[in-house]
Amino acid sequence: MSYLELAGLQKRYGGSVAVDDVSLSVAKGESVALLGPSGCGKTTTLRMLAGLIAPDRGTIRVDGAEITRLPAHKRNMGYVFQSYALFPHLSVARNVAFGLEERGIAKTEIARQVEEGLALVRLDGLGGRRPRELSGGQQQRVALARALVIHPSVLLLDESLSNLDAKLRDTMRHEIRSIQRSLGITTLFVTHDQVEALTMCDRIAVMNRGRIAQIGTAEDIYERPTTRFVAEFVGRANALPATRNSDGKVLLWGAAQPVAAPAQGEFDLFVRPQRMRIVPASEPAGGETVRVTGRVLRSVFVGDHVEVLVEGAGGQLAVEMPSGTPAPAEGAEVAVIWQARDSLPFAREAA
Amino acid sequence: MTGSRRLPLLLLPAGLFVLAIYAWPTLLLLRNAFNEVGPTGAMVEAWSLKTATDTFADGFTLELTLNSLQLSLSATAIALALSYPLSLFLFRTDSRFRGLLAVIAILPMLISGVVRVFGWLAILGDRGLVNTMLQSLGLISAPIKLVFNWTGVTIGLAESIMPYMVLALLAGFGQLDRTLEEASRSLGASPVRTFWRVTLPLSLPAIVLAAGLGFVLSMSAYITPKLLGGGRVFVLATEIFEQATTNTNWPVAAVLAIYTLGLLLFLLVLSNLLARSLRR
């Protein structure tokens, strides 16, 4: 049973297509991320949902009712803007009260709900301040409270954390997620930050060039990308050039490997750096293990892991080792191994 | 930065220029205000307040002041009502003709005041565009008096200050962020409610600034009240000219000029303070 339903949404600007045939079903209480690079159409999709721009084609339904042509102020959607868009001429409390006032709710009831809303985002007692007197994180919370007190049918978050520093972003991520869960509010979250998408949402729709490239759980997207774009965009991956011979054998860095290939000819094998292990060159490969050999170019300590760059017959690859384990010396001859099932074959992109 | 200490040097050319053509004559004017007029009508060098007290004791000065204020107020109100929506449009439009439209809006600034006034005479006169049209439509039998009275001066003043007000509004709209209006709509406010609750309050500083500018320009306007008033509309600016040239009564002209200058400065400071307090 889907609560929010986008069907065949399309938006053109002049000759270019911003959003091309986007369809998406979101269950009540579910949190879905629209993840993609800038210009992929994710914000345009969100704005069409909010009624801030009109789609050229397609329909939007909420709880069975079509709202495609409904003006923004009748949609009852909570929109949290990237810039927060707090009204500078109104106090924090009046900002939060704005939507309630538009709904003609009694003054005392508004005051009560504003207090509740501010408490929800842990800003109790700051209602009298002006937005500019608050820190970025606090402003973000006001924007969230303002969108939540109207009991929106859908909460829309547009790159809402991108203006915060890394630490605060982490805190807000968990805070928003727990609020969203406790209120059971259907949420659509636009972001270009995959960590945000992976940690804050039940499902992720990866968008590219106005279309949804893949939709699924965080694990689906990360472990089983269905397109080359998703494999490249989500997480890090080594793209290792490989070939499949006429006898069905896959050759990688000059050695036959126990992996399946989609078709004959040249393709790329995608492998996550943290799934690879570096072992002494003398160690032989197991049955379901891919093994290539090369020379350590350099090791970089990145804090929680050590990144080791290895060069071999077929080019370079990066391996992430947990920090604390001794990194191989530069110039050392090593073997890099990984489970055959951790390799994802994708066709070469047409140049 | 070593350059920042020498930065004020950049003010030197303009400073000297203003000193020579503005500050010095103003001082001379101030000096003249203390002179007296002898029984023959000739100026008598003196250091007295007699001219000033006489001028302010004359009820005509108060009448001139009220005329000036009233005309400026109505001209500013009309100009604001016309230039605010226009400026908002220019500020918001994505049209590729935006630059051209903005230039058209401020084009009247580039035309001599006298030429503009004659244009108005052709439009508003007894046999002008408006009256001929209304008569040929049978809406009126005799021409309506649209020039050589307050109506004409008000129209002319409003038109002459509009370009300046458009520029002031456009400059002042800086903080009018469109996402704020989107936020308002997403919270349930209709476009009309959004205008009253968000757009208008946020453009208030710009409005005050533009109105202040328009008012001051109307107060100091001479050509429009002189020519479109047809000698029947008396304001401070026309009276100063009258006293200085026709009557060659320099002391009275000086007193009135200093008085007008003070009035204008006071109004400018007032509108700036108001705009600043609104911006906070």
XYZ file of C-alpha atoms in Angstrom:
631
model
C 0.000 0.000 0.000
C 1.728 3.121 -1.099
C 0.942 6.430 0.553
C 2.867 8.760 -1.712
C 2.830 7.898 -5.378
C 4.766 9.611 -8.150
C 3.960 8.368 -11.631
C 5.807 9.324 -14.805
C 6.847 12.768 -13.560
C 8.568 14.877 -16.155
C 9.897 18.430 -16.203
C 11.659 20.161 -19.075
C 13.483 23.465 -19.098
C 13.772 24.669 -22.634
C 15.499 21.898 -24.512
C 16.884 20.042 -21.512
C 15.038 17.491 -19.433
C 15.452 18.052 -15.697
C 13.257 15.179 -14.588
C 12.455 12.373 -16.986
C 9.756 9.829 -16.199
C 10.260 9.491 -12.455
C 7.974 7.020 -10.721
C 8.214 6.241 -7.049
C 6.030 4.691 -4.369
C 6.557 5.523 -0.737
C 4.770 3.741 2.101
C 3.269 5.665 5.019
C 5.934 6.443 7.591
C 8.707 5.471 5.248
C 11.800 7.574 4.694
C 13.201 7.662 1.180
C 16.327 9.443 -0.005
C 16.728 10.904 -3.461
C 20.453 10.572 -3.929
C 22.417 11.827 -6.866
C 24.978 14.277 -8.193
C 24.030 17.914 -8.660
C 21.818 18.435 -11.677
C 20.369 14.928 -11.550
C 16.842 16.258 -11.003
C 16.388 15.348 -7.359
C 15.601 18.864 -6.143
C 13.302 19.469 -9.112
C 11.411 16.316 -8.152
C 11.068 17.533 -4.569
C 9.883 20.974 -5.689
C 7.251 19.393 -7.909
C 6.048 17.441 -4.893
C 5.772 20.637 -2.869
C 3.927 22.378 -5.687
C 6.657 24.971 -6.132
C 6.998 23.986 -9.784
C 4.478 22.316 -12.027
C 5.388 19.047 -13.765
C 4.963 18.875 -17.537
C 3.707 15.336 -17.328
C 2.888 12.724 -14.722
C 0.855 12.593 -11.529
C 1.423 12.940 -7.810
C -0.900 11.212 -5.357
C -0.969 11.387 -1.595
C -3.126 8.919 0.272
C -5.062 8.162 -2.905
C -5.901 11.776 -3.763
C -4.299 13.365 -6.784
C -2.554 16.643 -5.964
C -0.612 17.198 -9.187
C -2.283 20.562 -9.905
C -2.987 21.633 -6.337
C -1.299 24.946 -5.427
C 1.553 24.743 -2.923
C -0.323 26.342 -0.044
C -3.040 23.707 -0.157
C -0.740 20.694 -0.143
C 0.147 20.516 3.535
C 3.700 19.422 2.948
C 6.484 20.308 5.326
C 9.422 21.654 3.343
C 12.804 22.190 4.956
C 14.906 24.346 2.646
C 18.632 24.030 2.159
C 19.049 27.634 3.319
C 16.393 27.007 6.043
C 14.441 30.023 4.693
C 13.561 31.298 8.169
C 11.663 34.582 8.129
C 14.231 37.132 9.328
C 11.578 39.619 10.454
C 9.842 37.172 12.766
C 10.935 35.658 16.061
C 11.717 31.955 16.292
C 8.331 31.304 17.894
C 6.502 33.286 15.180
C 8.431 31.358 12.527
C 7.253 28.076 14.007
C 3.738 29.475 14.455
C 3.520 30.683 10.821
C 1.894 27.590 9.372
C -0.460 27.208 12.334
C -1.569 30.835 12.030
C -2.364 30.260 8.363
C -4.583 27.394 9.440
C -6.630 29.652 11.654
C -5.907 27.770 14.860
C -6.742 29.479 18.175
C -3.968 31.566 19.736
C -3.607 29.524 22.922
C -3.496 26.302 20.946
C -0.817 27.767 18.652
C 1.276 28.782 21.651
C 1.026 25.270 23.045
C 1.970 23.607 19.758
C 4.867 26.000 19.153
C 6.229 25.140 22.576
C 5.848 21.459 21.810
C 7.545 21.878 18.439
C 10.481 23.766 19.914
C 10.824 21.153 22.653
C 10.859 18.413 20.023
C 13.942 19.946 18.416
C 15.409 20.849 21.824
C 15.133 24.598 21.447
C 12.901 25.238 24.459
C 13.151 28.804 25.692
C 14.638 30.240 22.489
C 11.283 31.250 20.986
C 11.882 34.941 21.628
C 15.104 35.095 19.627
C 15.456 36.232 16.048
C 16.684 33.560 13.598
C 19.983 35.353 12.976
C 20.784 35.127 16.687
C 20.914 31.348 16.406
C 23.710 29.063 15.231
C 23.404 27.165 11.960
C 22.365 23.980 13.731
C 19.737 25.809 15.758
C 18.349 27.505 12.649
C 18.112 24.107 11.016
C 16.085 22.867 13.972
C 13.739 25.842 13.816
C 13.150 25.091 10.137
C 12.430 21.469 11.042
C 10.067 22.431 13.868
C 8.267 24.898 11.597
C 7.705 22.158 9.021
C 6.662 19.571 11.618
C 4.105 21.527 13.668
C 1.706 21.720 10.721
C 1.498 17.908 10.815
C 2.473 17.637 7.159
C 1.315 14.720 5.088
C 4.867 14.410 3.772
C 8.084 15.917 5.102
C 10.419 17.143 2.369
C 14.044 17.823 3.202
C 16.155 19.543 0.560
C 19.878 19.107 1.212
C 18.974 20.179 4.688
C 22.247 19.282 6.322
C 24.691 20.485 3.719
C 25.259 23.871 5.348
C 26.320 22.391 8.688
C 29.841 21.427 9.733
C 30.704 17.721 9.749
C 30.221 17.062 13.480
C 26.908 18.857 13.722
C 25.702 17.147 10.572
C 26.296 13.806 12.235
C 24.263 14.815 15.291
C 21.427 16.268 13.230
C 21.339 13.187 11.050
C 20.517 11.000 14.017
C 18.202 13.575 15.534
C 16.130 13.980 12.387
C 16.042 10.234 11.877
C 14.767 9.578 15.395
C 12.148 12.367 15.169
C 11.013 11.038 11.796
C 10.709 7.544 13.238
C 8.960 8.532 16.439
C 6.401 10.643 14.565
C 6.056 8.016 11.854
C 6.141 10.777 9.256
C 6.555 9.976 5.571
C 9.764 11.658 4.467
C 11.514 12.405 1.237
C 15.086 13.466 1.616
C 17.126 15.020 -1.174
C 20.870 14.728 -0.801
C 24.107 14.320 -2.704
C 25.775 12.922 0.404
C 25.588 9.145 0.393
C 26.322 8.780 4.096
C 23.263 10.918 4.739
C 21.201 8.761 2.418
C 22.517 5.494 3.819
C 22.001 6.402 7.474
C 18.767 8.398 7.368
C 16.516 6.456 5.073
C 14.692 3.184 4.733
C 15.176 3.195 0.997
C 17.328 5.092 -1.435
C 16.480 6.167 -4.955
C 19.698 6.903 -6.798
C 19.052 9.471 -9.509
C 21.070 10.229 -12.599
C 20.241 12.535 -15.486
C 16.640 13.003 -14.442
C 15.895 9.336 -13.982
C 15.922 6.919 -11.082
C 18.887 4.639 -11.720
C 18.140 2.244 -8.880
C 15.901 2.113 -5.861
C 16.353 -0.136 -2.861
C 17.595 -0.417 0.694
C 20.990 0.950 1.653
C 22.371 -2.564 1.479
C 20.867 -3.213 -1.968
C 22.365 -0.036 -3.329
C 25.753 -0.574 -1.796
C 26.175 -4.316 -2.208
C 24.173 -4.939 -5.339
C 24.302 -1.916 -7.594
C 22.465 -2.725 -10.795
C 24.092 -0.089 -12.947
C 27.608 1.110 -13.433
C 26.571 4.613 -12.394
C 25.272 3.449 -9.014
C 28.389 1.367 -8.387
C 30.548 4.392 -9.141
C 28.453 6.948 -7.286
C 27.709 5.081 -4.073
C 30.752 4.218 -2.025
C 34.220 3.830 -3.451
C 35.049 1.182 -5.966
C 38.040 0.104 -8.003
C 37.084 -0.276 -11.633
C 39.459 -2.943 -12.903
C 39.616 -3.550 -16.638
C 39.076 -7.240 -17.429
C 38.424 -9.385 -20.503
C 36.520 -12.571 -21.106
C 38.029 -14.954 -23.597
C 36.135 -17.088 -26.047
C 36.629 -20.081 -23.750
C 34.739 -18.250 -20.971
C 37.788 -17.522 -18.831
C 38.008 -14.078 -17.247
C 41.424 -12.463 -17.351
C 42.332 -9.779 -14.848
C 45.795 -8.291 -14.632
C 47.069 -11.111 -16.778
C 45.729 -13.931 -14.578
C 42.636 -16.111 -14.978
C 40.060 -15.385 -12.241
C 37.093 -17.363 -10.875
C 34.453 -14.702 -11.625
C 31.475 -14.692 -13.934
C 31.300 -12.173 -16.749
C 28.183 -10.833 -18.457
C 29.381 -11.116 -22.032
C 32.415 -11.762 -24.054
C 35.016 -9.094 -24.536
C 36.182 -6.222 -22.393
C 34.438 -5.075 -19.256
C 35.205 -3.578 -15.851
C 35.216 -5.411 -12.550
C 34.068 -3.220 -9.659
C 35.526 -4.065 -6.254
C 35.189 -2.067 -3.003
C 38.627 -1.185 -1.573
C 37.689 -2.399 1.928
C 36.757 -5.843 0.617
C 40.313 -6.372 -0.626
C 43.125 -7.784 1.475
C 46.829 -7.530 1.017
C 48.769 -10.747 1.577
C 52.395 -11.772 0.995
C 53.087 -12.476 -2.683
C 53.926 -16.068 -1.809
C 50.459 -16.867 -0.461
C 48.379 -18.849 -2.981
C 44.756 -18.074 -3.817
C 41.844 -20.135 -2.497
C 39.053 -21.586 -4.651
C 36.625 -18.650 -4.702
C 39.268 -15.989 -4.324
C 40.391 -13.485 -6.897
C 44.098 -12.834 -6.719
C 46.294 -10.286 -8.471
C 49.878 -9.357 -7.769
C 51.651 -6.046 -7.805
C 53.958 -3.640 -6.066
C 52.989 -1.255 -3.266
C 53.174 2.331 -4.588
C 52.398 4.043 -1.310
C 50.381 3.827 1.884
C 48.356 6.739 3.247
C 47.149 6.808 6.837
C 43.572 8.236 6.828
C 42.743 7.732 10.504
C 40.211 4.943 10.615
C 41.886 3.129 7.772
C 45.080 2.935 5.770
C 44.804 3.337 2.049
C 47.320 1.284 0.097
C 47.874 1.920 -3.577
C 49.042 -1.123 -5.501
C 50.328 -1.120 -9.067
C 50.341 -4.218 -11.225
C 50.088 -5.481 -14.776
C 46.634 -4.004 -15.353
C 47.033 -0.615 -13.710
C 46.467 0.590 -10.161
C 44.046 -0.287 -7.419
C 43.359 1.009 -3.919
C 42.986 -1.200 -0.878
C 41.583 -0.014 2.442
C 43.138 -1.763 5.429
C 41.863 -1.208 8.953
C 44.310 1.081 10.751
C 46.264 -0.662 13.472
C 47.368 -3.460 11.174
C 50.927 -3.032 9.892
C 50.923 -1.534 6.394
C 53.192 -3.122 3.797
C 56.379 -1.261 2.962
C 56.470 0.839 -0.178
C 57.881 -1.081 -3.106
C 57.037 -4.463 -1.551
C 55.789 -7.189 -3.894
C 52.351 -8.254 -2.658
C 49.242 -10.122 -3.678
C 45.768 -8.543 -3.407
C 42.928 -10.973 -2.818
C 39.154 -10.741 -2.420
C 36.116 -12.987 -2.513
C 34.883 -13.652 -6.017
C 31.332 -12.617 -5.002
C 32.625 -9.162 -4.057
C 33.361 -8.379 -7.716
C 30.673 -6.756 -9.797
C 31.090 -6.842 -13.572
C 29.834 -3.870 -15.596
C 30.104 -3.205 -19.280
C 32.425 -0.466 -20.458
C 30.740 2.858 -20.899
C 30.498 3.913 -24.493
C 32.916 6.770 -24.949
C 47.132 46.094 4.699
C 49.264 49.136 4.068
C 46.917 50.417 1.382
C 43.939 50.775 3.697
C 45.482 53.755 5.483
C 45.821 55.568 2.212
C 42.334 54.559 1.132
C 40.753 57.920 2.134
C 42.932 59.532 -0.547
C 40.405 58.203 -3.019
C 37.908 60.663 -1.575
C 40.095 63.633 -2.355
C 38.972 64.521 -5.905
C 35.268 64.307 -5.118
C 35.843 66.006 -1.790
C 37.548 68.999 -3.343
C 34.896 69.219 -6.022
C 32.034 69.205 -3.522
C 33.876 71.726 -1.359
C 34.295 74.104 -4.283
C 30.868 73.904 -5.868
C 28.681 73.046 -2.913
C 30.103 73.752 0.519
C 31.532 77.167 -0.363
C 28.358 78.518 -2.031
C 26.316 77.164 0.856
C 28.492 79.113 3.264
C 27.985 82.248 1.157
C 24.262 81.586 1.243
C 24.424 81.270 5.009
C 26.246 84.585 5.187
C 23.572 86.231 3.026
C 20.868 85.008 5.366
C 22.175 87.365 8.030
C 22.058 90.408 5.756
C 19.144 92.808 5.663
C 17.185 94.538 2.958
C 17.179 98.310 3.106
C 14.114 100.496 2.433
C 15.202 100.927 -1.195
C 15.227 97.166 -1.667
C 19.015 97.058 -1.786
C 20.910 94.499 0.284
C 22.535 95.879 3.435
C 25.489 94.017 4.894
C 24.702 93.063 8.456
C 24.885 90.327 11.064
C 21.299 90.222 12.181
C 18.443 87.751 12.457
C 15.907 90.343 11.289
C 15.428 88.827 7.799
C 15.001 85.380 9.298
C 12.485 86.436 11.956
C 10.540 88.510 9.435
C 10.429 85.622 6.965
C 9.209 83.128 9.549
C 6.709 85.613 10.975
C 5.163 85.854 7.513
C 2.306 83.368 7.231
C 3.185 82.789 3.586
C 6.302 80.820 4.586
C 4.193 78.339 6.502
C 1.798 78.089 3.578
C 4.702 77.402 1.192
C 6.022 74.725 3.522
C 2.664 73.031 3.771
C 2.198 73.243 -0.006
C 5.603 71.673 -0.586
C 4.993 68.924 1.962
C 1.521 68.141 0.660
C 2.554 68.053 -2.994
C 5.607 65.933 -2.238
C 3.574 63.560 -0.126
C 0.953 62.935 -2.794
C 3.548 62.716 -5.591
C 5.597 60.235 -3.549
C 2.530 58.164 -2.723
C 1.489 57.963 -6.379
C 5.023 57.241 -7.566
C 5.432 54.523 -4.930
C 2.157 52.869 -5.855
C 3.365 52.709 -9.463
C 7.049 51.930 -8.962
C 6.755 49.253 -6.251
C 4.993 46.647 -8.415
C 7.158 47.635 -11.363
C 10.361 47.198 -9.346
C 9.175 43.921 -7.894
C 8.533 42.702 -11.425
C 11.968 43.835 -12.608
C 13.584 42.241 -9.544
C 11.852 38.940 -10.071
C 11.509 38.433 -13.805
C 13.583 35.797 -15.573
C 12.876 37.481 -18.894
C 15.870 37.969 -21.109
C 14.590 41.483 -21.709
C 15.036 42.308 -18.044
C 18.021 44.573 -18.605
C 16.243 46.403 -21.411
C 13.064 46.780 -19.349
C 15.046 48.211 -16.441
C 16.666 50.753 -18.746
C 13.255 51.741 -20.128
C 11.972 52.197 -16.579
C 14.708 54.659 -15.700
C 14.924 56.284 -19.123
C 12.974 59.429 -18.116
C 15.930 60.279 -15.873
C 17.976 60.921 -18.971
C 15.548 63.459 -20.433
C 15.758 67.130 -19.531
C 13.141 68.206 -16.998
C 11.929 70.993 -19.261
C 11.377 68.651 -22.193
C 9.511 66.255 -19.942
C 7.244 69.032 -18.691
C 6.381 70.075 -22.239
C 5.549 66.488 -22.932
C 3.072 66.580 -20.066
C 1.571 69.804 -21.386
C 0.912 68.053 -24.687
C -0.763 65.188 -22.892
C -2.639 66.977 -20.113
C -3.409 70.367 -21.676
C -6.920 71.586 -22.602
C -6.362 70.345 -26.134
C -4.046 67.584 -25.022
C -4.269 63.876 -25.575
C -6.345 63.065 -22.513
C -8.949 65.780 -22.934
C -9.416 65.251 -26.693
C -9.829 61.563 -26.129
C -12.349 61.940 -23.315
C -14.278 64.532 -25.336
C -14.375 62.469 -28.503
C -15.638 59.551 -26.420
C -18.348 61.870 -25.181
C -17.390 61.297 -21.558
C -16.903 65.005 -20.885
C -18.255 68.126 -22.606
C -15.665 70.675 -21.500
C -11.950 69.966 -20.991
C -10.893 69.064 -17.430
C -8.166 71.242 -15.961
C -5.211 68.919 -15.681
C -2.357 71.409 -15.902
C -1.459 74.774 -14.369
C -2.865 73.542 -11.070
C -2.070 71.093 -8.279
C -3.174 68.080 -10.326
C -0.651 68.832 -13.052
C 2.194 69.443 -10.616
C 1.404 66.250 -8.710
C 1.356 64.162 -11.889
C 4.558 65.760 -13.161
C 6.370 65.327 -9.847
C 5.272 61.721 -9.498
C 6.564 60.909 -12.960
C 9.872 62.707 -12.461
C 10.744 60.903 -9.226
C 9.644 57.440 -10.344
C 12.914 56.383 -12.010
C 14.875 57.288 -8.884
C 12.451 55.362 -6.742
C 12.647 52.326 -9.013
C 16.435 52.360 -8.650
C 16.220 52.786 -4.869
C 13.705 49.940 -4.591
C 15.771 47.608 -6.759
C 18.832 48.341 -4.638
C 16.883 47.865 -1.429
C 15.262 44.564 -2.407
C 18.578 42.808 -1.758
C 17.362 40.654 1.113
C 14.097 39.710 -0.560
C 14.897 36.025 -0.890
C 12.492 34.085 -3.063
C 12.799 30.907 -0.989
C 11.203 32.825 1.886
C 8.073 33.208 -0.207
C 8.248 29.542 -1.139
C 8.568 28.674 2.530
C 5.495 30.791 3.257
C 3.478 29.027 0.577
C 4.630 25.596 1.720
C 3.361 26.532 5.186
C -0.112 27.180 3.811
C -0.129 30.893 3.016
C -1.811 31.795 -0.281
C 0.107 34.075 -2.686
C -1.836 37.090 -1.386
C -1.199 36.177 2.259
C 2.442 35.552 1.399
C 2.707 39.047 -0.022
C 1.308 40.645 3.147
C 3.170 38.463 5.606
C 6.548 38.062 3.900
C 7.178 40.114 0.759
C 5.868 43.461 1.993
C 7.440 43.389 5.476
C 10.781 42.390 3.995
C 10.673 45.139 1.370
C 9.699 47.815 3.898
C 13.257 49.142 4.311
C 13.489 49.546 0.525
C 10.108 51.282 0.458
C 11.097 53.734 3.184
C 14.374 54.503 1.445
C 12.723 55.021 -1.943
C 9.915 57.103 -0.457
C 12.448 59.247 1.403
C 14.368 59.842 -1.793
C 11.249 60.585 -3.819
C 9.963 62.976 -1.172
C 13.191 64.925 -0.961
C 13.413 65.143 -4.752
C 9.821 66.436 -4.941
C 10.480 68.987 -2.217
C 13.473 70.390 -4.071
C 11.931 70.225 -7.548
C 11.667 73.589 -9.272
C 10.959 73.092 -12.976
C 7.881 70.914 -12.552
C 5.974 73.098 -10.041
C 7.036 76.198 -11.923
C 5.984 75.112 -15.418
C 3.145 72.691 -14.706
C 1.858 74.980 -11.921
C 1.519 77.820 -14.395
C 2.263 80.398 -11.704
C -0.656 79.225 -9.573
C 1.158 76.681 -7.450
C 3.509 78.116 -4.851
C 6.128 75.965 -3.200
C 9.409 76.655 -1.400
C 11.580 76.045 -4.449
C 9.646 78.414 -6.715
C 9.535 81.096 -4.013
C 13.312 80.925 -3.473
C 13.839 81.444 -7.194
C 11.296 84.247 -7.245
C 12.962 86.068 -4.362
C 16.460 85.593 -5.729
C 15.736 86.646 -9.313
C 12.538 88.642 -9.762
C 12.710 90.440 -6.417
C 16.506 90.274 -6.118
C 15.898 89.878 -2.438
C 18.906 87.739 -1.683
C 18.659 87.692 2.087
C 15.098 86.315 2.031
C 16.024 83.840 -0.691
C 18.991 82.743 1.406
C 16.880 82.305 4.542
C 14.334 80.223 2.641
C 17.074 78.169 0.955
C 18.814 77.354 4.230
C 15.456 76.559 5.791
C 14.550 74.180 2.928
C 17.970 72.569 3.083
C 17.552 71.938 6.814
C 14.091 70.512 6.224
C 15.381 68.140 3.546
C 18.337 66.975 5.620
C 16.022 66.326 8.531
C 13.678 64.270 6.335
C 16.562 62.304 4.796
C 18.030 61.454 8.190
C 14.581 60.486 9.417
C 13.908 58.126 6.520
C 17.370 56.607 6.818
C 16.930 55.977 10.525
C 13.545 54.439 9.868
C 14.931 52.233 7.096
C 17.782 51.125 9.335
C 15.553 50.276 12.261
C 13.349 48.235 9.927
C 16.320 46.371 8.542
C 17.316 45.188 11.998
